[in-house]
Coordinates of C-alpha atoms in Angstrom, one line a residue:
Chain O
V102 CA -17.0 -46.8 77.9
G103 CA -16.3 -46.2 81.6
L104 CA -17.8 -47.3 84.8
T105 CA -19.7 -44.6 86.6
R106 CA -22.2 -43.7 84.0
T107 CA -25.5 -42.1 84.8
A108 CA -29.2 -42.7 84.4
A109 CA -31.0 -42.6 81.0
V110 CA -31.8 -39.1 79.6
A111 CA -35.5 -38.3 79.4
D112 CA -35.1 -34.6 78.2
W113 CA -32.0 -33.7 76.1
T114 CA -32.8 -30.0 76.3
S115 CA -32.5 -29.7 80.1
D116 CA -30.7 -32.9 81.3
F117 CA -28.3 -34.0 78.5
D118 CA -25.4 -36.4 79.2
V119 CA -22.5 -36.6 76.7
L120 CA -21.6 -40.0 78.1
D121 CA -25.0 -41.5 77.4
P122 CA -24.2 -44.7 75.4
G123 CA -26.7 -43.9 72.7
Y124 CA -25.3 -40.3 72.3
V125 CA -21.8 -41.7 72.1
L126 CA -22.9 -44.1 69.4
D127 CA -25.0 -41.7 67.4
P128 CA -25.2 -38.0 68.5
F129 CA -26.3 -36.6 65.2
G130 CA -30.0 -37.0 65.5
I131 CA -30.0 -35.5 69.0
W132 CA -28.0 -32.5 67.7
D133 CA -30.5 -31.9 64.9
E134 CA -33.4 -32.0 67.3
L135 CA -31.6 -29.7 69.8
R136 CA -30.5 -27.3 67.1
T137 CA -34.2 -26.8 66.0
R138 CA -35.9 -26.8 69.4
F139 CA -33.3 -25.7 71.9
P140 CA -30.1 -24.6 70.3
I141 CA -28.3 -24.2 73.6
A142 CA -29.2 -27.1 75.9
H143 CA -28.5 -27.3 79.6
S144 CA -27.6 -30.0 82.1
D145 CA -26.8 -30.1 85.8
R146 CA -25.4 -33.7 85.6
R147 CA -21.7 -32.8 85.8
G148 CA -22.0 -29.2 87.1
S149 CA -24.1 -26.6 85.4
T150 CA -23.2 -27.0 81.7
W151 CA -24.4 -25.6 78.4
L152 CA -24.4 -27.4 75.1
P153 CA -24.7 -25.2 71.9
T154 CA -25.4 -27.0 68.6
R155 CA -25.4 -24.1 66.1
Y156 CA -22.3 -23.2 64.1
E157 CA -23.0 -19.5 64.8
D158 CA -23.2 -19.9 68.6
V159 CA -20.2 -22.2 68.9
T160 CA -17.9 -20.0 66.8
A161 CA -19.1 -16.8 68.6
I162 CA -18.3 -18.4 72.0
A163 CA -15.0 -19.6 70.8
H164 CA -14.1 -16.0 69.8
D165 CA -15.3 -14.4 73.1
V166 CA -12.3 -15.3 75.2
E167 CA -13.2 -12.6 77.7
H168 CA -16.5 -14.2 78.8
F169 CA -15.6 -17.8 78.0
S170 CA -12.3 -18.8 79.6
S171 CA -10.1 -21.8 78.8
L172 CA -8.9 -22.3 82.4
Q173 CA -11.2 -25.4 82.5
V174 CA -11.3 -27.3 79.1
A175 CA -12.2 -30.8 80.3
V176 CA -15.6 -31.9 79.1
I177 CA -15.8 -34.4 81.9
P178 CA -15.0 -32.4 85.1
F179 CA -12.6 -34.0 87.6
D180 CA -14.8 -34.3 90.7
G181 CA -15.0 -30.6 90.9
T182 CA -11.2 -30.4 91.6
P183 CA -10.3 -26.7 91.1
P184 CA -7.3 -25.9 88.9
S185 CA -5.0 -25.5 91.9
D186 CA -2.8 -28.6 91.3
P187 CA 0.6 -28.1 92.9
V188 CA 2.4 -30.0 90.1
L189 CA 0.5 -28.5 87.2
P190 CA -0.5 -25.0 88.5
Y191 CA -1.0 -23.8 84.9
G192 CA -2.7 -26.9 83.7
L193 CA -1.7 -27.8 80.1
P194 CA -0.7 -24.5 78.4
P195 CA -1.6 -23.1 76.0
I196 CA -4.8 -25.0 75.6
S197 CA -5.9 -24.5 79.3
S198 CA -4.9 -20.8 79.5
D199 CA -6.1 -17.4 78.4
P200 CA -4.0 -14.5 77.2
P201 CA -1.4 -13.5 78.0
L202 CA 0.0 -16.9 79.1
H203 CA -1.7 -18.5 76.2
T204 CA -0.1 -16.1 73.7
W205 CA 3.6 -16.8 74.5
T206 CA 3.3 -20.5 75.3
R207 CA 1.5 -21.1 72.0
R208 CA 4.2 -19.2 70.2
L209 CA 6.8 -21.6 71.6
L210 CA 4.8 -24.6 70.2
L211 CA 3.6 -23.4 66.8
P212 CA 6.9 -23.7 64.9
W213 CA 7.1 -27.4 65.7
F214 CA 3.8 -27.9 63.9
S215 CA 4.3 -25.5 61.0
H216 CA 3.5 -26.6 57.5
A217 CA 7.2 -26.9 56.7
R218 CA 8.1 -28.9 59.8
V219 CA 5.1 -31.2 59.4
G220 CA 6.3 -32.0 55.9
S221 CA 9.6 -33.3 57.5
Y222 CA 7.5 -35.8 59.5
E223 CA 5.7 -37.2 56.5
A224 CA 8.2 -39.8 55.4
M225 CA 8.4 -41.4 58.9
T226 CA 4.6 -41.4 59.2
R227 CA 4.3 -43.2 55.8
A228 CA 6.9 -45.7 56.7
L229 CA 5.2 -46.3 60.1
C230 CA 1.8 -46.9 58.3
R231 CA 3.4 -49.4 55.9
R232 CA 5.0 -51.3 58.8
L233 CA 1.7 -51.5 60.6
L234 CA -0.1 -52.6 57.5
A235 CA 2.5 -55.3 56.8
T236 CA 1.7 -56.9 60.2
F237 CA -1.9 -57.7 59.2
A238 CA -2.5 -57.2 55.4
D239 CA -2.1 -60.9 54.8
A240 CA -4.5 -61.9 57.7
G241 CA -7.7 -60.9 56.0
A242 CA -9.0 -59.3 59.2
A243 CA -7.8 -56.5 61.6
D244 CA -8.9 -54.1 64.2
A245 CA -8.5 -50.9 62.1
A246 CA -8.7 -48.9 65.3
G247 CA -6.5 -50.8 67.7
H248 CA -4.0 -52.3 65.2
Y249 CA -3.7 -49.2 63.0
A250 CA -5.3 -45.8 63.8
Q251 CA -4.3 -46.0 67.5
Q252 CA -0.7 -46.9 66.6
I253 CA 0.1 -43.9 64.3
P254 CA -0.3 -40.5 66.1
V255 CA 1.3 -41.6 69.4
R256 CA 4.5 -42.6 67.6
V257 CA 4.7 -39.5 65.5
V258 CA 4.2 -37.3 68.6
A259 CA 6.7 -39.4 70.5
H260 CA 9.2 -38.7 67.7
I261 CA 8.5 -34.9 68.0
L262 CA 8.8 -34.9 71.8
G263 CA 12.0 -37.0 71.6
V264 CA 10.6 -39.7 73.8
D265 CA 10.8 -43.5 73.4
D266 CA 8.2 -44.8 71.0
A267 CA 8.5 -48.3 72.5
L268 CA 6.3 -46.9 75.2
A269 CA 3.6 -46.0 72.7
D270 CA 1.0 -48.3 74.3
T271 CA 1.8 -46.9 77.8
F272 CA 1.4 -43.4 76.6
T273 CA -1.9 -44.3 74.9
G274 CA -3.1 -45.9 78.2
W275 CA -2.3 -42.7 80.2
V276 CA -4.0 -40.5 77.6
R277 CA -7.2 -42.6 77.6
D278 CA -7.2 -42.6 81.5
V279 CA -7.1 -38.8 81.5
L280 CA -9.6 -38.1 78.7
E281 CA -11.8 -41.1 78.1
F282 CA -12.1 -42.3 81.7
A283 CA -12.0 -38.9 83.4
D284 CA -15.1 -39.7 85.4
D285 CA -13.3 -42.7 87.0
P286 CA -11.1 -41.0 89.7
E287 CA -8.8 -43.9 90.0
R288 CA -8.1 -44.2 86.3
R289 CA -7.7 -40.5 85.9
A290 CA -5.3 -40.3 88.8
R291 CA -3.3 -43.2 87.3
G292 CA -3.0 -41.4 84.0
V293 CA -2.0 -38.1 85.5
R294 CA 0.6 -39.8 87.8
G295 CA 2.0 -41.7 84.8
L296 CA 2.3 -38.7 82.6
V297 CA 3.7 -36.4 85.3
G298 CA 6.2 -38.9 86.6
Y299 CA 7.4 -39.8 83.1
F300 CA 7.9 -36.3 81.9
L301 CA 9.6 -35.1 85.1
A302 CA 12.2 -37.9 84.6
E303 CA 12.6 -36.9 80.9
I304 CA 13.0 -33.2 81.9
A305 CA 15.7 -34.1 84.5
R306 CA 17.5 -36.1 81.8
R307 CA 17.4 -33.3 79.3
R308 CA 18.7 -30.7 81.7
I309 CA 22.0 -32.7 81.6
D310 CA 21.8 -34.0 78.0
P311 CA 19.6 -32.0 75.8
G312 CA 18.6 -33.2 72.3
E313 CA 17.0 -31.7 69.2
D314 CA 13.5 -32.4 70.3
L315 CA 10.5 -30.3 71.4
L316 CA 11.0 -31.1 75.1
S317 CA 14.6 -30.0 75.1
M318 CA 13.6 -26.8 73.3
L319 CA 11.0 -26.0 75.9
L320 CA 13.5 -26.5 78.7
H321 CA 16.2 -24.3 77.1
A322 CA 13.9 -21.6 75.7
E323 CA 14.2 -18.1 77.1
V324 CA 11.2 -15.9 77.3
D325 CA 11.9 -12.2 78.1
G326 CA 15.4 -13.3 79.2
A327 CA 14.2 -15.9 81.7
P328 CA 13.9 -19.7 81.4
V329 CA 10.4 -21.2 81.2
E330 CA 9.2 -22.5 84.6
E331 CA 9.4 -26.3 84.9
S332 CA 5.7 -26.7 85.6
L333 CA 5.0 -24.9 82.3
V334 CA 7.3 -27.2 80.4
L335 CA 5.7 -30.2 82.1
G336 CA 2.2 -29.1 81.2
T337 CA 3.1 -28.2 77.7
A338 CA 4.8 -31.5 77.0
A339 CA 1.9 -33.4 78.5
L340 CA -0.5 -31.4 76.4
V341 CA 1.3 -32.3 73.2
L342 CA 1.0 -36.0 74.0
I343 CA -2.6 -35.8 75.3
A344 CA -3.9 -33.6 72.5
G345 CA -1.9 -35.4 69.8
V346 CA -2.9 -39.0 70.5
D347 CA -6.6 -39.6 71.1
T348 CA -7.8 -36.9 68.7
T349 CA -6.0 -37.9 65.5
W350 CA -6.4 -41.6 66.2
S351 CA -10.2 -40.9 66.4
A352 CA -10.2 -39.0 63.1
I353 CA -8.4 -41.9 61.4
G354 CA -10.6 -44.5 62.9
S355 CA -13.9 -42.7 62.1
S356 CA -12.7 -42.1 58.5
L357 CA -11.9 -45.8 58.1
W358 CA -15.3 -46.7 59.7
H359 CA -17.0 -44.5 57.1
L360 CA -15.0 -46.1 54.2
A361 CA -15.8 -49.6 55.6
T362 CA -19.5 -48.8 55.6
H363 CA -19.8 -46.7 52.4
D364 CA -18.6 -48.8 49.4
E365 CA -19.2 -46.0 46.8
D366 CA -17.1 -43.5 48.8
R367 CA -14.3 -46.0 49.4
R368 CA -14.1 -47.0 45.7
R369 CA -14.3 -43.4 44.6
L370 CA -11.4 -42.4 46.8
V371 CA -9.3 -45.3 45.5
A372 CA -10.2 -44.4 41.9
E373 CA -9.8 -40.6 42.3
P374 CA -6.8 -39.9 44.5
G375 CA -6.9 -36.3 43.4
I376 CA -9.9 -35.6 45.7
M377 CA -8.0 -36.8 48.8
A378 CA -7.3 -33.3 50.1
F379 CA -11.1 -32.5 49.9
A380 CA -12.0 -35.9 51.4
V381 CA -9.8 -35.3 54.4
E382 CA -11.5 -32.0 55.1
E383 CA -14.9 -33.6 54.6
L384 CA -14.2 -36.6 56.9
L385 CA -12.9 -34.1 59.5
R386 CA -16.2 -32.2 59.2
A387 CA -18.5 -35.1 59.3
Y388 CA -16.7 -37.0 62.1
S389 CA -15.1 -34.1 64.1
P390 CA -13.7 -35.9 67.1
V391 CA -13.0 -33.1 69.5
T392 CA -15.2 -31.1 72.0
M393 CA -13.5 -28.7 74.3
A394 CA -15.0 -26.9 77.3
R395 CA -15.0 -23.2 78.4
V396 CA -15.9 -21.7 81.7
V397 CA -18.1 -18.7 82.0
T398 CA -16.2 -15.8 83.7
A399 CA -19.1 -13.6 84.7
D400 CA -22.9 -13.9 84.7
L401 CA -24.2 -13.1 81.3
E402 CA -27.1 -13.8 78.9
F403 CA -26.0 -15.6 75.7
G404 CA -28.5 -16.7 73.1
G405 CA -31.3 -16.1 75.6
C406 CA -29.6 -18.4 78.2
P407 CA -28.9 -17.1 81.7
M408 CA -25.3 -18.3 82.1
K409 CA -23.7 -17.9 85.5
A410 CA -20.0 -17.4 86.4
G411 CA -18.5 -20.9 86.7
D412 CA -20.9 -22.6 84.4
K413 CA -19.3 -24.8 81.7
V414 CA -20.0 -24.5 78.0
L415 CA -19.2 -27.4 75.7
M416 CA -17.7 -26.2 72.5
N417 CA -19.7 -28.5 70.3
F418 CA -17.6 -28.2 67.1
P419 CA -18.8 -31.6 65.9
A420 CA -22.4 -30.4 66.0
A421 CA -21.5 -27.0 64.5
N422 CA -20.1 -28.9 61.5
R423 CA -23.4 -30.6 60.9
D424 CA -25.4 -27.3 61.0
P425 CA -27.7 -27.1 57.9
A426 CA -27.5 -23.3 58.1
V427 CA -23.9 -23.5 57.0
F428 CA -23.5 -26.9 55.2
E429 CA -25.7 -28.2 52.4
R430 CA -26.8 -31.8 53.2
P431 CA -24.8 -31.8 56.4
D432 CA -25.4 -35.4 57.2
T433 CA -24.1 -36.6 53.9
V434 CA -20.4 -37.2 53.3
V435 CA -19.6 -35.5 50.0
L436 CA -15.9 -36.5 49.5
D437 CA -15.2 -33.6 47.1
R438 CA -17.2 -31.0 49.0
A439 CA -15.7 -27.8 47.7
V440 CA -17.2 -25.3 50.2
N441 CA -16.4 -26.6 53.6
R442 CA -15.8 -23.9 56.3
H443 CA -15.6 -26.5 59.0
V444 CA -14.3 -25.9 62.5
A445 CA -13.1 -29.4 63.4
F446 CA -9.9 -27.8 64.8
G447 CA -11.9 -25.1 66.6
S448 CA -11.9 -21.4 65.7
G449 CA -10.4 -18.3 67.2
I450 CA -7.2 -18.1 69.2
H451 CA -7.2 -21.7 70.4
R452 CA -7.3 -23.2 66.8
C453 CA -5.7 -26.6 67.2
A454 CA -1.9 -26.0 67.2
G455 CA -1.4 -29.5 65.7
S456 CA -3.9 -29.1 62.8
N457 CA -1.2 -29.4 60.1
L458 CA 0.1 -32.5 61.7
A459 CA -3.3 -34.1 62.2
R460 CA -4.2 -33.5 58.5
M461 CA -1.0 -35.0 57.3
E462 CA -1.4 -38.0 59.5
L463 CA -5.0 -38.6 58.4
R464 CA -4.2 -38.2 54.7
V465 CA -1.1 -40.5 54.9
A466 CA -2.9 -43.1 57.0
L467 CA -5.8 -43.2 54.5
E468 CA -3.5 -43.2 51.4
E469 CA -1.5 -46.1 52.8
W470 CA -4.4 -48.1 54.0
L471 CA -6.2 -47.8 50.7
A472 CA -3.1 -48.7 48.8
A473 CA -2.7 -51.9 50.8
I474 CA -6.3 -52.7 51.5
P475 CA -8.6 -51.0 48.9
E476 CA -11.6 -53.3 49.7
F477 CA -12.7 -53.8 53.3
R478 CA -15.9 -53.9 55.3
L479 CA -16.9 -54.3 58.9
D480 CA -16.6 -57.8 60.3
P481 CA -20.2 -59.0 60.5
A482 CA -19.2 -61.3 63.4
A483 CA -17.7 -58.6 65.6
Q484 CA -18.7 -55.4 67.3
V485 CA -17.5 -51.8 66.7
T486 CA -17.1 -49.9 70.0
W487 CA -17.0 -46.1 70.3
A488 CA -15.7 -43.7 72.9
G489 CA -17.1 -40.2 73.4
G490 CA -17.1 -37.2 75.7
Q491 CA -14.1 -35.0 75.0
V492 CA -13.0 -37.1 72.0
R493 CA -15.3 -39.3 69.8
G494 CA -14.1 -42.1 67.7
P495 CA -14.1 -45.9 67.4
R496 CA -12.0 -47.8 69.9
E497 CA -12.5 -51.2 68.3
L498 CA -13.1 -51.4 64.6
P499 CA -12.9 -55.0 63.4
V500 CA -12.8 -55.2 59.6
V501 CA -12.4 -58.0 57.1
F502 CA -10.8 -57.8 53.6
P503 CA -9.6 -60.1 50.8
V504 CA -6.0 -61.2 51.1
P505 CA -3.9 -60.1 48.1
G506 CA -3.0 -63.1 45.9
A507 CA -5.3 -65.4 47.8
R508 CA -8.5 -66.9 46.2
A509 CA -11.7 -65.2 47.3
T510 CA -13.2 -67.3 50.1
G511 CA -16.4 -65.4 50.6
T512 CA -15.4 -64.0 53.9
A513 CA -14.8 -60.6 52.3
R514 CA -15.3 -59.0 49.0
Chain Q
V156 CA -9.4 -9.7 41.2
R157 CA -7.2 -8.9 44.3
V158 CA -7.4 -10.6 47.7
R159 CA -5.8 -10.1 51.1
V160 CA -5.6 -11.9 54.4
D161 CA -6.8 -10.0 57.4
E162 CA -4.0 -10.5 59.9
A163 CA -6.2 -9.7 62.8
K164 CA -8.6 -12.5 61.9
C165 CA -6.2 -15.2 60.6
Q166 CA -5.6 -18.0 63.1
G167 CA -3.5 -20.2 61.0
H168 CA -5.9 -22.9 59.7
A169 CA -3.9 -22.8 56.5
R170 CA -6.9 -23.7 54.3
C171 CA -6.1 -20.9 51.8
F172 CA -2.5 -22.1 51.5
A173 CA -3.6 -25.7 50.9
L174 CA -6.0 -24.6 48.2
V175 CA -3.8 -22.0 46.4
P176 CA -0.2 -22.3 47.4
E177 CA 0.7 -20.2 44.4
L178 CA -1.0 -17.2 46.0
F179 CA -0.8 -17.7 49.8
A180 CA 2.2 -18.2 52.0
V181 CA 2.3 -19.5 55.7
D182 CA 4.9 -18.6 58.2
D183 CA 6.4 -20.7 61.1
Y184 CA 3.5 -19.5 63.3
G185 CA 0.9 -20.6 60.8
R186 CA -0.1 -17.1 59.8
S187 CA -1.1 -16.7 56.1
S188 CA -0.4 -13.8 53.8
V189 CA -0.7 -13.2 50.1
I190 CA 2.2 -13.4 47.8
G191 CA 2.9 -10.1 46.1
D192 CA 0.1 -7.6 46.0
G193 CA -2.6 -10.3 46.0
S194 CA -3.5 -10.0 42.4
V195 CA -5.1 -13.2 41.3
P196 CA -4.2 -14.6 37.9
A197 CA -7.2 -15.7 35.9
A198 CA -6.1 -19.3 36.1
L199 CA -6.2 -19.2 39.9
E200 CA -9.6 -17.4 40.3
E201 CA -11.7 -20.4 40.9
R202 CA -9.5 -21.9 43.5
T203 CA -9.1 -18.5 45.1
R204 CA -12.9 -18.2 45.4
L205 CA -12.7 -21.5 47.3
A206 CA -10.0 -20.1 49.6
I207 CA -12.4 -17.3 50.5
A208 CA -15.3 -19.7 51.0
N209 CA -13.4 -22.1 53.2
C210 CA -11.6 -19.9 55.6
P211 CA -13.1 -20.7 59.1
E212 CA -12.2 -17.2 60.3
F213 CA -13.5 -15.2 57.3
A214 CA -10.0 -13.8 57.0
V215 CA -9.5 -14.1 53.3
E216 CA -11.2 -11.3 51.5
E217 CA -11.5 -9.8 48.0
I218 CA -10.2 -6.3 47.8
P219 CA -12.9 -4.1 46.1
D220 CA -11.7 -2.3 43.0

């Protein structure tokens, strides 16, 4: 991960750091300990910040939009920069807004991610997965994150926005700069500059020559008889890209990591495709990639904690999804877990607007991978690397597998 | 058995629709509703129990007789 990381954590209850390399690699034991001993931890490392680990607390905070605002949702704060950006005065609505702005900007987006609309993206997603697999299925080895998981959501989202998917790697770079390297001011600024410059040019083009895409719709939408401000269109378009790339890529990557390291689960999913819908929910629960932040609007006591106006709260949905008060055997992946009230997509009014899309992408990516490469495992000669903070998932996932039609060589089962 | 979706609680997770598409519908904005008067045929009862147990917003409820 990034450059400007901080000193080792001695006490997770009062001085946690979500960018601690050990936490990024394996946060689960730390959450278990915090949940028992200190269910809402605190840290002053990146501004006064609270970290709840219980399902009950996380979901209660998510529903209390009056006391916990979404005006600052970044887990890694940007050098204390207040949200008074002249280019993006509203941030990235609706994710970075409260009602009433949240309500109508979200309403503009939702139909593009409805169940029916997402169904229409499935064929192109499947074809994309097959194209990607064809580039390495005969090689016997691949980076399942970089060569596969990372390549899928960015191209699907580019299709929806109506932007050039030949720029997929550039988009991915900007998104990583903004989310993953947010504590590196230069990288963050580069990502923001890239996204803003690109979308401003695309907006100018569509004012003259609109298409059938989401960006054109936002530009030509009327709300209460007036067009949508350009800065809102810009923020919303950037949000779709930022929120649609790292997150789903991480879910696909973590799921493939699990299947590479759990032979029984992998073989069961190949043998019993009927459990795929349950398996997708279970993998989302166990490896929830996304943490969002909230900002406390007024001094209050919550769960015995004296929260001050301006404090951050990290919406630890991944830890909530491992809470033994809600989930039996929470640290075990049960592929056909029937009762699974997970909140990987958040809860309350900010439920991930792209959840239907993410589920489809994860399911199709796993189906196609398992059809082409049913047997695979981590490459014992290479290293898996993980990113964390706002979005947790593998960034390099080297795997090896038998080549179809080739004689087994002993390099893979 | 009859069920309903509490419109004030539903946030569009679509878990009920995924589990029992015969009984639940979703609109363009993700909101779920029951088809018809929410009466659950015996053959769908088990899956409908799962829909109640999986809703992250506790929005799917059994209507008491």
